[in-house]
mmCIF file of C-alpha atoms and ligand atoms in Angstrom:
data_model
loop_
_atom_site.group_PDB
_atom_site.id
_atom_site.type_symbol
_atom_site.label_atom_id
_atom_site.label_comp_id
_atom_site.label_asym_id
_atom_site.label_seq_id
_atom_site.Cartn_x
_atom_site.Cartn_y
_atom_site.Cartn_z
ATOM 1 C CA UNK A 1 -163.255 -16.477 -16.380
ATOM 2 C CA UNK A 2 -163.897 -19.948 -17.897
ATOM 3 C CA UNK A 3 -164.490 -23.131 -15.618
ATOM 4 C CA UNK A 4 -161.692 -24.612 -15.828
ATOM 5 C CA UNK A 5 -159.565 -21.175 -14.484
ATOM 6 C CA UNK A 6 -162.180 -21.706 -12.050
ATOM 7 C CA UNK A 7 -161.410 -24.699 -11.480
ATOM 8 C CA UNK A 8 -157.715 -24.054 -11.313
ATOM 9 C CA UNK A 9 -158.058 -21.068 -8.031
ATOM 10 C CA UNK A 10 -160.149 -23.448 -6.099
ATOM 11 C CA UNK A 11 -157.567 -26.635 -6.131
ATOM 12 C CA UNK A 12 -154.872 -23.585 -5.720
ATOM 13 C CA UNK A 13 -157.171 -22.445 -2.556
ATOM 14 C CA UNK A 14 -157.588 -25.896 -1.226
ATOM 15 C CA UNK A 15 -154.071 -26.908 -1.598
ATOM 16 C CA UNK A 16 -152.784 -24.291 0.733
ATOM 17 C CA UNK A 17 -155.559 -23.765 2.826
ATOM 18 C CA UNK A 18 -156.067 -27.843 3.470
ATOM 19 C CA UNK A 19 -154.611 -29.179 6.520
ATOM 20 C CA UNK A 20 -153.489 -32.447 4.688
ATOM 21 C CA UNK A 21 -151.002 -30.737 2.589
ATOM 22 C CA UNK A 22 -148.525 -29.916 5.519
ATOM 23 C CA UNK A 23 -147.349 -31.367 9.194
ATOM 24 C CA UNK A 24 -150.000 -29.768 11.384
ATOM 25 C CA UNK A 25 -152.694 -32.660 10.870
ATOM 26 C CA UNK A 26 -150.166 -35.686 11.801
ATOM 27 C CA UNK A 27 -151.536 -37.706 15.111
ATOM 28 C CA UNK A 28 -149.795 -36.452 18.150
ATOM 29 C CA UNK A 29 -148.115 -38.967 20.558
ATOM 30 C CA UNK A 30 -147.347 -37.896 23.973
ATOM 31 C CA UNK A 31 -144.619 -39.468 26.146
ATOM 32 C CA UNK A 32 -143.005 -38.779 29.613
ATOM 33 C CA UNK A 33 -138.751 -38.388 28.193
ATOM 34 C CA UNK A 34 -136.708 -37.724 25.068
ATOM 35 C CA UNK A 35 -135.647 -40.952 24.438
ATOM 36 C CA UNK A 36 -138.379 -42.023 23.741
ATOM 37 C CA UNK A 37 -138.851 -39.593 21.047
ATOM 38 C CA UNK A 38 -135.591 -41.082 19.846
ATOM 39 C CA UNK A 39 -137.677 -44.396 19.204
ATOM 40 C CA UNK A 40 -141.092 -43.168 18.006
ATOM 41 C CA UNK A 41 -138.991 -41.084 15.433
ATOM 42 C CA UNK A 42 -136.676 -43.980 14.358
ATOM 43 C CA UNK A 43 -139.950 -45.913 13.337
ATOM 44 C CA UNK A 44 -142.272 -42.992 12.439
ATOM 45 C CA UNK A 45 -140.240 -40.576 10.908
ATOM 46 C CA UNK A 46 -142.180 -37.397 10.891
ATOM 47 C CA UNK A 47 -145.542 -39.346 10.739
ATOM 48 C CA UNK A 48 -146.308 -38.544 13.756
ATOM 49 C CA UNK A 49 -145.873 -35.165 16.173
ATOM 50 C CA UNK A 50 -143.877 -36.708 19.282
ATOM 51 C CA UNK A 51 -144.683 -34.191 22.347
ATOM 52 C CA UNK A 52 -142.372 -34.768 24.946
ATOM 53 C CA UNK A 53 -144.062 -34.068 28.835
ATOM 54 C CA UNK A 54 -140.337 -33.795 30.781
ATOM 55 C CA UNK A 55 -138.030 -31.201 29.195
ATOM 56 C CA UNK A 56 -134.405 -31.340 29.157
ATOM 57 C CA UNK A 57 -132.611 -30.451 32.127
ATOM 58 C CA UNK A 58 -136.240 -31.907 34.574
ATOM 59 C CA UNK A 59 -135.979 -35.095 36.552
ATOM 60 C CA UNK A 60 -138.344 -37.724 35.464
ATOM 61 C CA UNK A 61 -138.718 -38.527 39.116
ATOM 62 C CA UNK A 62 -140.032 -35.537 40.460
ATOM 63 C CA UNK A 63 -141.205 -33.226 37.531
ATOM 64 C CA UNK A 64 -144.866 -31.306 37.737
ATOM 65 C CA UNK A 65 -146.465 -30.540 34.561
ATOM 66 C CA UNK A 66 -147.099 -27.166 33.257
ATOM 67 C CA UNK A 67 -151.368 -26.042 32.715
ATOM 68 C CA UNK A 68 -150.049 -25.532 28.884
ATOM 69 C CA UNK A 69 -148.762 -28.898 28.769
ATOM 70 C CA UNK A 70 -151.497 -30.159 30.065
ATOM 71 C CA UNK A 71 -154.203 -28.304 28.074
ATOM 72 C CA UNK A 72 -151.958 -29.260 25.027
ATOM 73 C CA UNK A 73 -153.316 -33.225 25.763
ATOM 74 C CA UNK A 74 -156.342 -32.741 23.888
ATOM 75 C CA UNK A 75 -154.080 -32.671 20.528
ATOM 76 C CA UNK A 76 -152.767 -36.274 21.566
ATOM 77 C CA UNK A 77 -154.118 -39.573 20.190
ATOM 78 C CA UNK A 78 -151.641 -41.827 22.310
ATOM 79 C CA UNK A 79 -149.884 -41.790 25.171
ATOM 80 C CA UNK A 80 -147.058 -43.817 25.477
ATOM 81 C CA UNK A 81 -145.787 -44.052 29.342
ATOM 82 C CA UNK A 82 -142.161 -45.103 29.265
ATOM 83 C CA UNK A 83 -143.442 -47.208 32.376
ATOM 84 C CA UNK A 84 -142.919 -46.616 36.172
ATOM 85 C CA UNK A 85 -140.776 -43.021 36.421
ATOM 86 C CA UNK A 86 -141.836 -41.317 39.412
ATOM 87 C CA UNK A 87 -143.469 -38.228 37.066
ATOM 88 C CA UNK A 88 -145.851 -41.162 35.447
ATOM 89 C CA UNK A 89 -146.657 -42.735 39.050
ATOM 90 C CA UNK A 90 -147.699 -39.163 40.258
ATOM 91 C CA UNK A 91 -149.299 -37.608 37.093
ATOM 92 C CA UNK A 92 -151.069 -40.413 34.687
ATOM 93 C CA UNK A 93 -154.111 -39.574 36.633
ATOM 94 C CA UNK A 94 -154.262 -36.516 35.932
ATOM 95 C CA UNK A 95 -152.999 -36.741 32.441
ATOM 96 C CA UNK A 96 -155.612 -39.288 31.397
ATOM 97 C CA UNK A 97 -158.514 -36.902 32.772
ATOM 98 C CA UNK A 98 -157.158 -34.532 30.596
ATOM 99 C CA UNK A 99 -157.945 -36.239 27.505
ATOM 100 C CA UNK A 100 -160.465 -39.170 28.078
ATOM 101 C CA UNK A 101 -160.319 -40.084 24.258
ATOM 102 C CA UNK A 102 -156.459 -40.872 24.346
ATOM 103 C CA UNK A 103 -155.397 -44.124 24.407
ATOM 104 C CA UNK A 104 -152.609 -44.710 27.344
ATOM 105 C CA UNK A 105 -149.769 -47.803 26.697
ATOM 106 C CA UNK A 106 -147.052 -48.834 28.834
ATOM 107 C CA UNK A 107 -143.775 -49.283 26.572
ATOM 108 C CA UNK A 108 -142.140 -51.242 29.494
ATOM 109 C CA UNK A 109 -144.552 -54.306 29.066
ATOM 110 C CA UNK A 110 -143.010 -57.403 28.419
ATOM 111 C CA UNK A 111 -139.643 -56.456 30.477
ATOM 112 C CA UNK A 112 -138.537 -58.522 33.059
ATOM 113 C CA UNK A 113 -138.514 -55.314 35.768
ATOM 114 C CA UNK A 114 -136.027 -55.184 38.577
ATOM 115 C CA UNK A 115 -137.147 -54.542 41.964
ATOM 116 C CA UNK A 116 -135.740 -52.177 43.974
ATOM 117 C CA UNK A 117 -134.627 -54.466 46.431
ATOM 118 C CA UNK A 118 -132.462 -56.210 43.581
ATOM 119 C CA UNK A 119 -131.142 -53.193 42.051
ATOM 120 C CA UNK A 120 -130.243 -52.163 45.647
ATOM 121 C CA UNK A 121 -130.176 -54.775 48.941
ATOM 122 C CA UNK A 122 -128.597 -52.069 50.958
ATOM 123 C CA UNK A 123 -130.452 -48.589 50.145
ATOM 124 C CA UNK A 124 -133.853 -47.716 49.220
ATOM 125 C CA UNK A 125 -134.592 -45.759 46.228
ATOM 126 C CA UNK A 126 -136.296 -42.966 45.414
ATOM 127 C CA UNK A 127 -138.762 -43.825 42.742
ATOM 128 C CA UNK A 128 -139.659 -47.425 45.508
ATOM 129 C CA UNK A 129 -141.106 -50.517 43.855
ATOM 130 C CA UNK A 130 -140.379 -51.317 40.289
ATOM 131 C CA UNK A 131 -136.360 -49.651 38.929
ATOM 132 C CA UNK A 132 -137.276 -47.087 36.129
ATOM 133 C CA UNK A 133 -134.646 -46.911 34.176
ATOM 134 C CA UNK A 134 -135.980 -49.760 31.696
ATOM 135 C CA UNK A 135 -134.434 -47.460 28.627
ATOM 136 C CA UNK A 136 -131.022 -48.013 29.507
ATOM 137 C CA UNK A 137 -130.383 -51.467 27.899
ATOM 138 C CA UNK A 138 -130.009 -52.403 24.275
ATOM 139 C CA UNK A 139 -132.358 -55.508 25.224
ATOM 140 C CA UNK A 140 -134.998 -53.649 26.811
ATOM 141 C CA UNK A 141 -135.187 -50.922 23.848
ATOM 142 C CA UNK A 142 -136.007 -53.884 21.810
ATOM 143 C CA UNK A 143 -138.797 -54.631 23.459
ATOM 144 C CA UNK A 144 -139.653 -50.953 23.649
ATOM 145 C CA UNK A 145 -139.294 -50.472 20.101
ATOM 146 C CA UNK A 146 -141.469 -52.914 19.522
ATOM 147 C CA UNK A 147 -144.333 -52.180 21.275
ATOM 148 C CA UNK A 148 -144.059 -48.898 20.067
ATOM 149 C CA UNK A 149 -144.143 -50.832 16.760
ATOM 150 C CA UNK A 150 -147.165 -52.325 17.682
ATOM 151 C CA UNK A 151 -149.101 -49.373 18.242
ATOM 152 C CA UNK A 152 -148.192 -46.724 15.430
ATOM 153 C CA UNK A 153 -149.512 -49.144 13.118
ATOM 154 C CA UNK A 154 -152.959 -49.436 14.451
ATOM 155 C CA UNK A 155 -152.372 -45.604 14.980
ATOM 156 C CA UNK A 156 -150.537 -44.734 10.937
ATOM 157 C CA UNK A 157 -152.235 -48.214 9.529
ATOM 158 C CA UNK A 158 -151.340 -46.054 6.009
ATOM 159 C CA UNK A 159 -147.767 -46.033 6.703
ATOM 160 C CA UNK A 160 -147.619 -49.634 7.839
ATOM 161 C CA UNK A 161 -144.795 -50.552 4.937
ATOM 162 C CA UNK A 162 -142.384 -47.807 6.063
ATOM 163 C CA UNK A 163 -142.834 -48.290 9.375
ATOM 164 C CA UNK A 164 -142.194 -52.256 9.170
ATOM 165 C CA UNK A 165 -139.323 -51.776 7.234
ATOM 166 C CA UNK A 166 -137.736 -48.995 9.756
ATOM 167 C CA UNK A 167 -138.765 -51.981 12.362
ATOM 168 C CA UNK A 168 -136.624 -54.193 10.729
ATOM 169 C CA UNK A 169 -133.728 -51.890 10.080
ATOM 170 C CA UNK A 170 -133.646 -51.025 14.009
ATOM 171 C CA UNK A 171 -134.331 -54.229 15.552
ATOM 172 C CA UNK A 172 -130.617 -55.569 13.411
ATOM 173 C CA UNK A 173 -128.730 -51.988 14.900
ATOM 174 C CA UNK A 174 -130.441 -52.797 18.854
ATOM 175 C CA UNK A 175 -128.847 -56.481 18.015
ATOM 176 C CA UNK A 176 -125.681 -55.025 16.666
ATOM 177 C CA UNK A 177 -124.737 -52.007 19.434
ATOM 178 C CA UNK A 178 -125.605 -55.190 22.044
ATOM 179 C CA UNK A 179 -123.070 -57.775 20.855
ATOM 180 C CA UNK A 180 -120.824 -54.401 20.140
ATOM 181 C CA UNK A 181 -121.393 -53.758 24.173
ATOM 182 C CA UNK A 182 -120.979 -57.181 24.622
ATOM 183 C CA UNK A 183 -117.833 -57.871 23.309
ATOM 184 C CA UNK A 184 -116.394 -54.064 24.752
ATOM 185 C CA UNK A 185 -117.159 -55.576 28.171
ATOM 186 C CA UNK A 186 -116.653 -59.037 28.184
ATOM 187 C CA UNK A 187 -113.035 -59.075 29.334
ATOM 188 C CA UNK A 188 -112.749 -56.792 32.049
ATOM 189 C CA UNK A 189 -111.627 -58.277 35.366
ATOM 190 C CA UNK A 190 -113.180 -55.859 38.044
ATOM 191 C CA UNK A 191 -117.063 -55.221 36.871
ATOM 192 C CA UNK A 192 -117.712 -52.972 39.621
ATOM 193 C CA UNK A 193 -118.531 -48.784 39.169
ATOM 194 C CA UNK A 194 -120.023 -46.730 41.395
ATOM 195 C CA UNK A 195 -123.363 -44.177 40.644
ATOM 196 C CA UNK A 196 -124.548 -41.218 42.399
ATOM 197 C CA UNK A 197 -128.462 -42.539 41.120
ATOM 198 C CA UNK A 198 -128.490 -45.880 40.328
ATOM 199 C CA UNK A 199 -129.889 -45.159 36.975
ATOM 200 C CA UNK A 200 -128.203 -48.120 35.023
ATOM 201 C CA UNK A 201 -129.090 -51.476 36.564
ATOM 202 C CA UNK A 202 -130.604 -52.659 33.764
ATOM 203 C CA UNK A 203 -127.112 -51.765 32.177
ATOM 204 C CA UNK A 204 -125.657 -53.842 34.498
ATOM 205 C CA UNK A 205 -127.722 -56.632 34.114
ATOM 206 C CA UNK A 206 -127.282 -57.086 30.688
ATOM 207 C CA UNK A 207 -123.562 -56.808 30.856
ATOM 208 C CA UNK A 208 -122.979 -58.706 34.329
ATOM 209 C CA UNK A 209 -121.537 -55.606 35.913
ATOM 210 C CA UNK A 210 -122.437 -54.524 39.801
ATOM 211 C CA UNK A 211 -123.749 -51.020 40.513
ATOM 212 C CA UNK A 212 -123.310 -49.334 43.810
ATOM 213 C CA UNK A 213 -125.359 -45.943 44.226
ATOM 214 C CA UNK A 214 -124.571 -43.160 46.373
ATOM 215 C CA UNK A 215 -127.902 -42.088 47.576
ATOM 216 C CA UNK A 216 -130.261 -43.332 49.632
ATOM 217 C CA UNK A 217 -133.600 -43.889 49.340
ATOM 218 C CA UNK A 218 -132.960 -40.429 46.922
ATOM 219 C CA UNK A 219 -131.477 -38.527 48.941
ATOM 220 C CA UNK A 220 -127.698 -37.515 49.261
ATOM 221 C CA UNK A 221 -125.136 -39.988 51.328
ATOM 222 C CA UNK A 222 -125.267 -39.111 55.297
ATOM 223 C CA UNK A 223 -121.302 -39.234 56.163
ATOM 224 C CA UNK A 224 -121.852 -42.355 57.941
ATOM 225 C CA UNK A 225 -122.627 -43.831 54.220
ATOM 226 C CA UNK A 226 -119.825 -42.005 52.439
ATOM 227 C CA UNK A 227 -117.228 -43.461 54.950
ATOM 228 C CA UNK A 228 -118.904 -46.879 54.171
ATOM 229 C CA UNK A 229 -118.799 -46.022 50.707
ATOM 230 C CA UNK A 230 -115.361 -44.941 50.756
ATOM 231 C CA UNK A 231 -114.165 -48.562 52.614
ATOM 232 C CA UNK A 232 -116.258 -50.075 49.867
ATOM 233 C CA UNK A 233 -114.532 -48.131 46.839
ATOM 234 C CA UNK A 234 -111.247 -49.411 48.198
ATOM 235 C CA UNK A 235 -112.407 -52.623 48.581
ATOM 236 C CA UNK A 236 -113.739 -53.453 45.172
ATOM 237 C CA UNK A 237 -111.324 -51.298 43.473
ATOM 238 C CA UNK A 238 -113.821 -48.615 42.185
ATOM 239 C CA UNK A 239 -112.227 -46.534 39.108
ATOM 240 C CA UNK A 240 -115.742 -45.083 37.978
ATOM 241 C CA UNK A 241 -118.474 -43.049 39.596
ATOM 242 C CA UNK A 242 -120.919 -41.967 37.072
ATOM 243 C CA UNK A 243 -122.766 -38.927 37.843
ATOM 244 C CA UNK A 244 -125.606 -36.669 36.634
ATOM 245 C CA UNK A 245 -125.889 -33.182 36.490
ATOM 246 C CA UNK A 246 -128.919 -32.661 38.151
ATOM 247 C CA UNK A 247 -127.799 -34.325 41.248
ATOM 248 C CA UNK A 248 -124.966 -33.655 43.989
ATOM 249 C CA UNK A 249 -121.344 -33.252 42.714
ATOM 250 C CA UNK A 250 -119.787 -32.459 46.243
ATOM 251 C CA UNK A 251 -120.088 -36.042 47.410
ATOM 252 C CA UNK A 252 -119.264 -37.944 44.567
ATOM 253 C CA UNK A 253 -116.276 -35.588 43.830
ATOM 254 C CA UNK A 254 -114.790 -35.820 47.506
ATOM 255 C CA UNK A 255 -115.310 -39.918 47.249
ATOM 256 C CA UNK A 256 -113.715 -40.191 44.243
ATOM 257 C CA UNK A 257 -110.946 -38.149 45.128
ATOM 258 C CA UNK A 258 -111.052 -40.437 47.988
ATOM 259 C CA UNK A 259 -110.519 -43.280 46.247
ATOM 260 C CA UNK A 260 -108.755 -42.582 43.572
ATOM 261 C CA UNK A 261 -112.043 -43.207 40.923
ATOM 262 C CA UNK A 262 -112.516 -41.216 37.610
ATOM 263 C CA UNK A 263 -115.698 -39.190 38.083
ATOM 264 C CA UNK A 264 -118.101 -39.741 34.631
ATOM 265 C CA UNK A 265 -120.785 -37.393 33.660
ATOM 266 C CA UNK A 266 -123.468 -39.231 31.494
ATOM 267 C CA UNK A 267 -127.195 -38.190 30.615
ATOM 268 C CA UNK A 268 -129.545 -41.191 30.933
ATOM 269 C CA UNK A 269 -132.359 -38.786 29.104
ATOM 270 C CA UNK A 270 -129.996 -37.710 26.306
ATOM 271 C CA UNK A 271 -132.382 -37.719 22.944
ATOM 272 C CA UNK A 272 -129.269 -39.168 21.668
ATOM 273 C CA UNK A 273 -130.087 -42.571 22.866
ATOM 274 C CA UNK A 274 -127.518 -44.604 20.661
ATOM 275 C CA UNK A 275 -124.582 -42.796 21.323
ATOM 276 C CA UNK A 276 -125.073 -42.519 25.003
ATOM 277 C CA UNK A 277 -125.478 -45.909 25.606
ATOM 278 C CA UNK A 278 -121.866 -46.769 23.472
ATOM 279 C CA UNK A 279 -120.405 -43.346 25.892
ATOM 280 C CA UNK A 280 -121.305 -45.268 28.862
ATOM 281 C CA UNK A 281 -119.649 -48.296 27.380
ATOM 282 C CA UNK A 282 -116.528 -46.838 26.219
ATOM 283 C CA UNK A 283 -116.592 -45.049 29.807
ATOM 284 C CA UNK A 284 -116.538 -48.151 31.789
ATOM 285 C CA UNK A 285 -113.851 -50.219 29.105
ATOM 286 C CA UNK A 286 -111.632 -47.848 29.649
ATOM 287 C CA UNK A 287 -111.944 -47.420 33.245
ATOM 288 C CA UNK A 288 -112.697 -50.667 34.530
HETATM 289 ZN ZN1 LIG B 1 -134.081 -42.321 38.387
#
């Protein structure tokens, strides 16, 4: 065997025995819900392993992560909260302990939060404090996308080119599905709906629209509330009750049979992001 067959089997050896040559070796962000993936993904392509902590189906509020989730932390370099969901108020702890080595950013900094007491004068909330749902507005996933910007280039400084130029790219689609929003809402006379979990008040914000939730301080309506409810859908001239499926359908079916609303099922942790924010657009322009 001369050197340079030699030579030949080792670079044949370390090509498919190095770690570099496929996906396994990429940095590993951990976040709390799939959108968020949706994001990281957008910008990163598959430069990075995005492990998700909430699986489909879970509720951000009240999910409990598994020992093998947990134990998988080590792998991560980042974690990127998604901000104030009830799982991240109960479990960053925890999660942090885990793995003192990875870094831990909040992807809602820099949005102007809502209160609960804004989102909701008349009913608590479950989560209490600061509304959650931060993801659910065009404007706030530009804000989101940035910081997430921010950090995969100190994190992939290698793939800084790419990743600015996928910045760019999605910061002009965030600006385009807003004034697309924008202009699908603009004319509608009654800008009321109804929620069972008043997961889009950042939504409504955005769009001027008023939100009125079912449950209470996160639990279902008592019947003293769903009468009041029902006097309420009469009086604003509710067409729309958007629902979950993790949560109570009796209620929200018997009100809305009620009062004559269209009952809309939407997922606020669809991976999808994009096309479930223009769903719950369409959803409300052509019930409203
Ligand atoms: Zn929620």
């Amino acid at each position: 065997m001369n050197k340079r067959t030699i030579s030949g089997i080792l670079l044949l050896l370390l090509a498919s025995c190095s770690p570099g040559s496929d996906t396994s070796d990429r940095p590993v962000v951990s976040v709390s819900i799939l959108p968020q993936q949706y994001f990281i993904e957008r910008l990163a392509g598959d430069g990075v392993d995005v492990n998700v902590m909430i699986p489909p189906g879970a509720s951000p509020a009240t999910y409990e992560p598994t020992v093998s989730q947990l134990s998988k932390l080590d792998q991560s370099q980042v974690y990127m909260r998604i901000g104030h969901v009830g799982f991240e108020k109960s479990w960053m702890r925890k999660i942090s302990s885990v793995n003192s080595s990875m870094k831990v950013i909040d992807l809602s900094m820099g949005i102007e939060l809502i209160h609960e007491e804004e989102a909701n004068h008349l009913h608590g909330h479950a989560h209490g404090g600061i509304d959650p749902h931060v993801w659910l507005s065009p404007l706030n996933a530009k804000i989101i996308s940035k910081n997430i910007y921010n950090e995969l280039i100190l994190l992939i400084p290698g793939d800084k080119e790419m990743i600015s130029a996928r910045y760019s790219e999605l910061e002009l689609e965030l600006d385009s599905l807003h004034r697309t929003i924008s202009t699908m809402l603009s004319g509608l006379d009654n800008r009321n709906f109804m929620i069972f979990h008043p997961a889009l008040s950042y939504f409504a914000r955005d769009y001027d629209l008023k939100q009125f939730p079912l449950e209470i301080g996160g639990k279902s309506p008592s019947p003293a509330h769903m009468i009041w409810m029902t006097d309420l859908g009469k009086e604003k001239n509710i067409s729309t009750i958007f629902l979950q499926k993790q949560f109570d359908q009796k209620n929200a079916e018997a009100l809305a049979k009620e009062i004559g609303a269209e009952i809309v099922q939407f997922n606020p942790l669809d991976p999808d992001w994009h096309d479930q924010m223009l769903y719950i657009a369409n959803k409300l322009k052509t019930s409203l």
